[in-house]
mmCIF file of C-alpha atoms and ligand atoms in Angstrom:
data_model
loop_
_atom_site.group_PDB
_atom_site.id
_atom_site.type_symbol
_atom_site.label_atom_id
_atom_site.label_comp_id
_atom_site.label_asym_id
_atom_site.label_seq_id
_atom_site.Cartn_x
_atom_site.Cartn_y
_atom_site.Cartn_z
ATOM 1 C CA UNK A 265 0.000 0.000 0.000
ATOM 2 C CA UNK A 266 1.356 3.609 -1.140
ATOM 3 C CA UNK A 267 1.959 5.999 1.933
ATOM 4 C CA UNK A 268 0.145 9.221 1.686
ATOM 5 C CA UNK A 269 3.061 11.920 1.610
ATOM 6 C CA UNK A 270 2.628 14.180 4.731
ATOM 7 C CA UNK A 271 3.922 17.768 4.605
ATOM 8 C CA UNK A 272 4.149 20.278 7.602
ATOM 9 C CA UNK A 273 5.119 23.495 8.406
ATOM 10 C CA UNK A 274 7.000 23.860 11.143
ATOM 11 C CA UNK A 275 6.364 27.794 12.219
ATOM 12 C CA UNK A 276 8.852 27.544 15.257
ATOM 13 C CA UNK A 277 9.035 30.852 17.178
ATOM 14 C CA UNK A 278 7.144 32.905 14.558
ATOM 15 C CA UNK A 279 3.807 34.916 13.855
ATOM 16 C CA UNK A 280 1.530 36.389 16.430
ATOM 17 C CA UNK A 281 -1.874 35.236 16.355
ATOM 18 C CA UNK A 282 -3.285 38.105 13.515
ATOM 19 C CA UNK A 283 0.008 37.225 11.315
ATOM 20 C CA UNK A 284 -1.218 33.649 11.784
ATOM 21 C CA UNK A 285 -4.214 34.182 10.651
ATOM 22 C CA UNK A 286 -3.076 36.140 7.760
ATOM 23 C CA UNK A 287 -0.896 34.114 6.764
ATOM 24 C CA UNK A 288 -3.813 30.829 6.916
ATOM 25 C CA UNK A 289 -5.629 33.173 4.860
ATOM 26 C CA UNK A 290 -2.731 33.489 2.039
ATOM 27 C CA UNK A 291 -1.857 29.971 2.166
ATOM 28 C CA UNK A 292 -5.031 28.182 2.047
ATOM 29 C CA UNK A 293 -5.716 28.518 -1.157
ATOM 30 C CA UNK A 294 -1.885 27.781 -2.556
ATOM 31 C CA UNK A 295 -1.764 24.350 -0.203
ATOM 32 C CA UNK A 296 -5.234 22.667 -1.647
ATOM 33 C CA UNK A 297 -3.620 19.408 -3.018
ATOM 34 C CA UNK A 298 -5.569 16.464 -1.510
ATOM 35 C CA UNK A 299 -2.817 14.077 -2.258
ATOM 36 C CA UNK A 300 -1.161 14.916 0.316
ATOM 37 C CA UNK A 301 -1.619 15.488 4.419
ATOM 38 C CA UNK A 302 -0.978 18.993 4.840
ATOM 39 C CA UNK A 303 -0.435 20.219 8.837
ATOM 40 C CA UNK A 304 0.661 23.382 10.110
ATOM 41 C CA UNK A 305 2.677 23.498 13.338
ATOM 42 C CA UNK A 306 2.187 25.941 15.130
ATOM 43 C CA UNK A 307 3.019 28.353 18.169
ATOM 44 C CA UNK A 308 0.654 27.470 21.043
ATOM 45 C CA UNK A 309 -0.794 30.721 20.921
ATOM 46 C CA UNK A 310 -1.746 30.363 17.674
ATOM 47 C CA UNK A 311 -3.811 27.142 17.964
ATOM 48 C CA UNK A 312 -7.187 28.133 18.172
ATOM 49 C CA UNK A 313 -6.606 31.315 15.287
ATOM 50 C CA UNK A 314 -5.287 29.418 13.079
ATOM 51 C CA UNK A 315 -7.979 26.042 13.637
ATOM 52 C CA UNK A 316 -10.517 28.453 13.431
ATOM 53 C CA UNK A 317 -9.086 30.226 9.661
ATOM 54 C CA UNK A 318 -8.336 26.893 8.482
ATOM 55 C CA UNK A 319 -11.555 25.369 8.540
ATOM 56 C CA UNK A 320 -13.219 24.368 5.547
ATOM 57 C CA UNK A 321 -9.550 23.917 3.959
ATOM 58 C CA UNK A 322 -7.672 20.932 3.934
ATOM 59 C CA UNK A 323 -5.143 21.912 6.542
ATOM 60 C CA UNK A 324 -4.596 20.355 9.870
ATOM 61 C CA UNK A 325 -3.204 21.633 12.533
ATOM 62 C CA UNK A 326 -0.302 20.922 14.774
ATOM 63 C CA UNK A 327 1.604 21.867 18.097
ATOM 64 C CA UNK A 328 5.311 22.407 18.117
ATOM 65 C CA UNK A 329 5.359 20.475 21.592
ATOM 66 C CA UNK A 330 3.439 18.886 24.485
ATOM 67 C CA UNK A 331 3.826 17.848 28.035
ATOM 68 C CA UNK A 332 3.857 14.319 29.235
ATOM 69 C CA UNK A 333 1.205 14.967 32.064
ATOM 70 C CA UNK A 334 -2.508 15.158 32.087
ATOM 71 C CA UNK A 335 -2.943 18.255 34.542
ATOM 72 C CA UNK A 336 -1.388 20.080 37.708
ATOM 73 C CA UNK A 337 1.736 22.519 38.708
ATOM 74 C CA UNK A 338 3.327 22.559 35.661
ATOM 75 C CA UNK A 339 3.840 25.973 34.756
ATOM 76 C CA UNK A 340 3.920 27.062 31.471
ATOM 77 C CA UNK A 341 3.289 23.721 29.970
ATOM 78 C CA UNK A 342 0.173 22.859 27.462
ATOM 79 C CA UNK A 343 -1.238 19.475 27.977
ATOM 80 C CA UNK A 344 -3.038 16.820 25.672
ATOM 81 C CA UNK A 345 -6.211 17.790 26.384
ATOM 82 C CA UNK A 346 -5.893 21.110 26.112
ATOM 83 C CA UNK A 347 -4.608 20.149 22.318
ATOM 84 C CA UNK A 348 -7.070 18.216 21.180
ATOM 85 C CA UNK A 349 -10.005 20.233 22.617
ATOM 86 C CA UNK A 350 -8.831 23.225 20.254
ATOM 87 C CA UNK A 351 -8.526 20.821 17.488
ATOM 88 C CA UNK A 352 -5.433 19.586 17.122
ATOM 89 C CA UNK A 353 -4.417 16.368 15.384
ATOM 90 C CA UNK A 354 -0.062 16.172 15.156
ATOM 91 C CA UNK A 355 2.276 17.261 17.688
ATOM 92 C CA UNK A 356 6.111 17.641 16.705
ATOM 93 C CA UNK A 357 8.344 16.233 19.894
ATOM 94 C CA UNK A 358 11.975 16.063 19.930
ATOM 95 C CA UNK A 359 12.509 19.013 17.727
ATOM 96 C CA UNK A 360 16.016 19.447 17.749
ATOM 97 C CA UNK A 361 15.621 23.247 18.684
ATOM 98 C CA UNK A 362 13.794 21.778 21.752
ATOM 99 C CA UNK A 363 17.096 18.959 22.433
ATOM 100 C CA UNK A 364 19.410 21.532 22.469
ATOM 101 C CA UNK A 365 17.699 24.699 24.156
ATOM 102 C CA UNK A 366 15.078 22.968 26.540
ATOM 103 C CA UNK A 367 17.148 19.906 27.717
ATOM 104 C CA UNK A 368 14.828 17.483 25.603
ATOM 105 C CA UNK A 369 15.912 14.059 25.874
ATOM 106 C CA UNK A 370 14.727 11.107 24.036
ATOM 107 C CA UNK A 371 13.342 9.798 27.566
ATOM 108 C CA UNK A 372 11.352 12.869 27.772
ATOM 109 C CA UNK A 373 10.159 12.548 24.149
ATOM 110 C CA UNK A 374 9.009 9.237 24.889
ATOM 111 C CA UNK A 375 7.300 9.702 27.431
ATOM 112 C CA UNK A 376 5.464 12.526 25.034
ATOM 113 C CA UNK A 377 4.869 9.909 22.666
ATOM 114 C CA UNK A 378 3.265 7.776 24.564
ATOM 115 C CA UNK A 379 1.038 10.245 25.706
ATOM 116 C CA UNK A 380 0.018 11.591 22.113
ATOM 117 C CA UNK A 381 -0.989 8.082 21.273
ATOM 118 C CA UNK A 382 -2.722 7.653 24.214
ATOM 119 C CA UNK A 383 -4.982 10.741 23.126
ATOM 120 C CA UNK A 384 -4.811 10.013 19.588
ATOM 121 C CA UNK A 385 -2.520 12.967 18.696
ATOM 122 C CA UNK A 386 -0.086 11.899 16.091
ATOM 123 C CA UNK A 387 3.358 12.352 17.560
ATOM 124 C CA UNK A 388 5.916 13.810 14.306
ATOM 125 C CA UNK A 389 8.962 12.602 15.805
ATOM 126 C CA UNK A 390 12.549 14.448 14.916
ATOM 127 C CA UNK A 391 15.767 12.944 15.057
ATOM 128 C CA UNK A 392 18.567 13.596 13.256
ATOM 129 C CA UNK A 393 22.633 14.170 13.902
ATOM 130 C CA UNK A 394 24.884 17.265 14.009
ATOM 131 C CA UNK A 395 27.762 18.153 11.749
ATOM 132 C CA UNK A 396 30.401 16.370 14.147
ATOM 133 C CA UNK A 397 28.645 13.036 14.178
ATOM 134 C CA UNK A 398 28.333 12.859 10.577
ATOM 135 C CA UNK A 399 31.725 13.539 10.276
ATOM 136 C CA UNK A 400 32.714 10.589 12.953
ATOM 137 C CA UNK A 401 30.808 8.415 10.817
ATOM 138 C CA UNK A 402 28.123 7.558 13.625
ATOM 139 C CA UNK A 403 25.096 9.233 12.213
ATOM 140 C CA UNK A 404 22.856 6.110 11.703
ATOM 141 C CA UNK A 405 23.750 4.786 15.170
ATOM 142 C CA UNK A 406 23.094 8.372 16.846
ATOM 143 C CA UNK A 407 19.996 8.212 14.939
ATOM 144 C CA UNK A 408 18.626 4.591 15.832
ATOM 145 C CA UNK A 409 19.477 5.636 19.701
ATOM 146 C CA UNK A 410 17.111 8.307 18.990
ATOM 147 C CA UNK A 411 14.540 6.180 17.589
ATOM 148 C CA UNK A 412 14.742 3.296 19.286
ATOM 149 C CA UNK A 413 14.034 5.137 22.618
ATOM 150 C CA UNK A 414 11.340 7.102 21.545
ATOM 151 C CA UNK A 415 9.766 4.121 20.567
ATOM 152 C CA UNK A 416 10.213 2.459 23.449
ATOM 153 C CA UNK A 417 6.832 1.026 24.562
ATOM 154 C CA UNK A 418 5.007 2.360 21.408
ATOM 155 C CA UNK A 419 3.076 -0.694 19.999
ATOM 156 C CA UNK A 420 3.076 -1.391 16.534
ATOM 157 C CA UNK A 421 -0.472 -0.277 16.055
ATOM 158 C CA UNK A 422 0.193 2.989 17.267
ATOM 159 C CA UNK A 423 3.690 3.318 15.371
ATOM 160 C CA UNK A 424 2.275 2.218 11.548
ATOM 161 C CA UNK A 425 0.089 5.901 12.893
ATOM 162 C CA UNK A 426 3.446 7.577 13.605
ATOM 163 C CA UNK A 427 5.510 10.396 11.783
ATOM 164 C CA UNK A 428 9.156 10.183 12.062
ATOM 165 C CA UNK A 429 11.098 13.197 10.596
ATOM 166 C CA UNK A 430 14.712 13.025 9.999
ATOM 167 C CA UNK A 431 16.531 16.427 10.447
ATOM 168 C CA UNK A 432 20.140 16.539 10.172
ATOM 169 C CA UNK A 433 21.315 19.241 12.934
ATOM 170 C CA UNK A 434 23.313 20.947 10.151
ATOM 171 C CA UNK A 435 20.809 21.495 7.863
ATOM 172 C CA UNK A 436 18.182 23.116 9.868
ATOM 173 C CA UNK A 437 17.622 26.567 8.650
ATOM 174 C CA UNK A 438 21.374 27.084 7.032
ATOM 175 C CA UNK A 439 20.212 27.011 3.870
ATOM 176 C CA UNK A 440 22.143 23.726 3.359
ATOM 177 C CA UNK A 441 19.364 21.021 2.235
ATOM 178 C CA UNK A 442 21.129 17.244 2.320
ATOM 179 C CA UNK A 443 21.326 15.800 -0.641
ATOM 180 C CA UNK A 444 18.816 13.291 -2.087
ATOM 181 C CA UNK A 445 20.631 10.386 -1.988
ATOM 182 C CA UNK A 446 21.424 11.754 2.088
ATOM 183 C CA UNK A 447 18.222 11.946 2.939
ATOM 184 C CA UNK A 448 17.444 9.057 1.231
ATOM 185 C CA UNK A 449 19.912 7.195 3.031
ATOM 186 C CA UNK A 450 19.454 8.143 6.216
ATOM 187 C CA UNK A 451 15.550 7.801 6.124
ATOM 188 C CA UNK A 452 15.873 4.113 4.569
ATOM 189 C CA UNK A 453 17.702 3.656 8.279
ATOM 190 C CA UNK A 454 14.955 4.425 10.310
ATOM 191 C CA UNK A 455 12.460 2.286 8.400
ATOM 192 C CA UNK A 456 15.088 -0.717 9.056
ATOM 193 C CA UNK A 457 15.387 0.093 12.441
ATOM 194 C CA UNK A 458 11.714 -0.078 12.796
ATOM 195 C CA UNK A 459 11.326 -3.526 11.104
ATOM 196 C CA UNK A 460 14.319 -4.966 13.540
ATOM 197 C CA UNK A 461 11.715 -3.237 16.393
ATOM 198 C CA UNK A 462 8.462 -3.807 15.178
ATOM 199 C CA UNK A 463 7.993 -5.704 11.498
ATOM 200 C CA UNK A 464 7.354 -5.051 8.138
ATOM 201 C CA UNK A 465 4.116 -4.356 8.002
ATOM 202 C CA UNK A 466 4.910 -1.086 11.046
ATOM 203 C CA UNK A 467 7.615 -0.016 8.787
ATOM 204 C CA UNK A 468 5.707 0.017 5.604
ATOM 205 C CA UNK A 469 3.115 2.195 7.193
ATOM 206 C CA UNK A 470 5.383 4.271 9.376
ATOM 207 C CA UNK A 471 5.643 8.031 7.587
ATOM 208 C CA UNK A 472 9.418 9.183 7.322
ATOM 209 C CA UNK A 473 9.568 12.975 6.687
ATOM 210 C CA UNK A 474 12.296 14.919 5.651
ATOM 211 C CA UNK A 475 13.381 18.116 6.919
ATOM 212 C CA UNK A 476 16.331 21.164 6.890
ATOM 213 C CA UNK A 477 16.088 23.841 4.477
ATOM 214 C CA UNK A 478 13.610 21.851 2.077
ATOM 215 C CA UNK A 479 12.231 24.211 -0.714
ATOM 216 C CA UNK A 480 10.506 24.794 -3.803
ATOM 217 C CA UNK A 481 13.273 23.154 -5.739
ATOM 218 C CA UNK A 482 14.423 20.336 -3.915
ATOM 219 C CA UNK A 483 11.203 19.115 -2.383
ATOM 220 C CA UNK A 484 10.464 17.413 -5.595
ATOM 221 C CA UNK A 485 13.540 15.404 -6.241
ATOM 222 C CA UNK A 486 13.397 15.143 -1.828
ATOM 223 C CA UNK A 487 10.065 13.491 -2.052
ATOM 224 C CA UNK A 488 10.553 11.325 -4.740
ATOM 225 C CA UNK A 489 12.789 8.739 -2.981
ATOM 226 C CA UNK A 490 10.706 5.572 -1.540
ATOM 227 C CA UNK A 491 11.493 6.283 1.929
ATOM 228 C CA UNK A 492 10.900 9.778 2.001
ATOM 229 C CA UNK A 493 7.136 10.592 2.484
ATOM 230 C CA UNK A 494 7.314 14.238 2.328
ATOM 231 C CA UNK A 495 8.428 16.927 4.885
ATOM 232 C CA UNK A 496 9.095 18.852 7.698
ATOM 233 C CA UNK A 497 9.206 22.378 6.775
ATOM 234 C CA UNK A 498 10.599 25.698 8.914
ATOM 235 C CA UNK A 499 11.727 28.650 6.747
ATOM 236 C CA UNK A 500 9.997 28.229 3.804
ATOM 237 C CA UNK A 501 6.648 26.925 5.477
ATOM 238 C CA UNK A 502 6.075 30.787 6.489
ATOM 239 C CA UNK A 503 5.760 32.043 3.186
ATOM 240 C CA UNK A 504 3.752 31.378 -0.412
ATOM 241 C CA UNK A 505 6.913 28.971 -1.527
ATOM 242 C CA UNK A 506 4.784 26.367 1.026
ATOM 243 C CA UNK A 507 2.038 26.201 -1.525
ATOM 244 C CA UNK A 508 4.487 24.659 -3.918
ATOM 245 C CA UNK A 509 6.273 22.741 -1.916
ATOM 246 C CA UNK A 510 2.854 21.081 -1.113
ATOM 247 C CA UNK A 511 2.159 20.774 -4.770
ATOM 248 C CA UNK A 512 5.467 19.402 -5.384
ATOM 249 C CA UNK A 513 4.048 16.459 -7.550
ATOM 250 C CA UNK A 514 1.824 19.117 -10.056
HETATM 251 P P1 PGA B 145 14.205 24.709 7.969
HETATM 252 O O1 PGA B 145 13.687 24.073 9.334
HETATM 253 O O2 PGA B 145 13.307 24.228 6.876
HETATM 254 O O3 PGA B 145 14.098 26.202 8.181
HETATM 255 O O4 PGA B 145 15.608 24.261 7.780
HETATM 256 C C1 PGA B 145 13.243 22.741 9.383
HETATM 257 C C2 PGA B 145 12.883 22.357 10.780
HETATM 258 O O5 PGA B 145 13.595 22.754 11.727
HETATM 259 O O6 PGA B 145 11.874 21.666 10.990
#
């Protein structure tokens, strides 16, 4: 069975909720390709705006992070519910932005995962290695690390639902898009590593994004490899480019 691509914006620390809105409002129309899963990520401010513009569209929308508990003292945190009661349906976790700057570990994005599953959020996972690994050579065992303990205690069920995006450290927002045959590479890894975990059948229905510095030009060569269905998208996902990179196959 073909995998439906899945492309998302990933807006990071950007737009206030009327810019969001705006921008919905630009962007719905250039993103209509119903061949594809279209999500915008967005700042948690920005949820219920942006919900609200995009209905009637074909865009779904998505939270840039979650935390691992139902309720309580947790200060500053947004939890599931909260998510899916303003309508959203992805969350990204382990961002690598997150890793480095908010002392995200793969235990804590687990434990996110789980949770997403749990209320029927679908977790877009990141991994992905920086300059100096892929340079040492240990990129694909940095990587399955990464994805083997996010995984942990995800059943198989819930992981043919799951999006893993691979995001090499060094090209995330440098302009520097991986090669095809990189990505490529890197992305037929992961669905390995999820056979040796799960089986076959998880890995063939497991979606494997790529993302750093995609674009208009390279999404379509990007999204053409077999174990590359579609991307994660920062920079470009904030402006028109987005529509086609979402209609990368017209
Ligand atoms: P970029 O960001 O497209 O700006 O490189 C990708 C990401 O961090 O998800």
């Amino acid at each position: 069975m073909a995998r439906k691509k899945i492309i998302a914006g990933n807006w990071k620390m950007n737009m206030t909720p009327s810019e969001a809105v705006e921008l919905v409002n630009t962007l719905k129309p250039l993103v209509a390709n119903e061949e594809v899963d279209v999500v915008f990520c967005v700042p948690a401010i920005d949820i219920i705006p942006v919900v609200e513009a995009a209905k009637g569209s074909n865009i779904q929308v998505g939270a840039e992070n979650m935390y691992f508990e139902e309720k309580g003292a947790f200060t500053g945190e947004i939890s599931p519910n909260m998510l899916t009661d303003a309508g959203v349906k992805y969350v990204v976790l382990g961002h690598s932005e997150r890793r480095e700057y908010f002392a995200e570990t793969s235990e804590t994005v687990n434990k996110k995962m789980l949770k997403a599953f749990e209320h029927g959020i679908t977790p877009i996972m990141c991994c992905g290695e920086t300059l100096e690994q892929r340079e040492q050579g240990v990129t694909m065992d940095f990587i399955r690390q990464q994805v083997k303990v996010g995984f942990l205690n995800v059943t198989a069920d819930q992981a043919k639902t799951a999006v893993i995006a691979y995001e090499p450290i060094w090209a995330i927002g440098t302009g520097k898009t991986a090669t095809t045959e990189q990505a490529e590479e890197v992305c037929k890894g992961i669905r390995e590593c999820i056979v040796e975990i799960y089986d076959e059948a998880t890995a063939d229905a497991i979606r494997i994004q790529y993302g750093g510095s995609v674009n208009a030009k390279t999404a379509p060569e990007l999204f053409a490899q077999p174990d590359i269905d579609g991307g994660l998208v920062g920079g470009a996902s904030l402006k028109p480019d987005f529509g086609a990179i979402v209609n990368y196959n017209k």
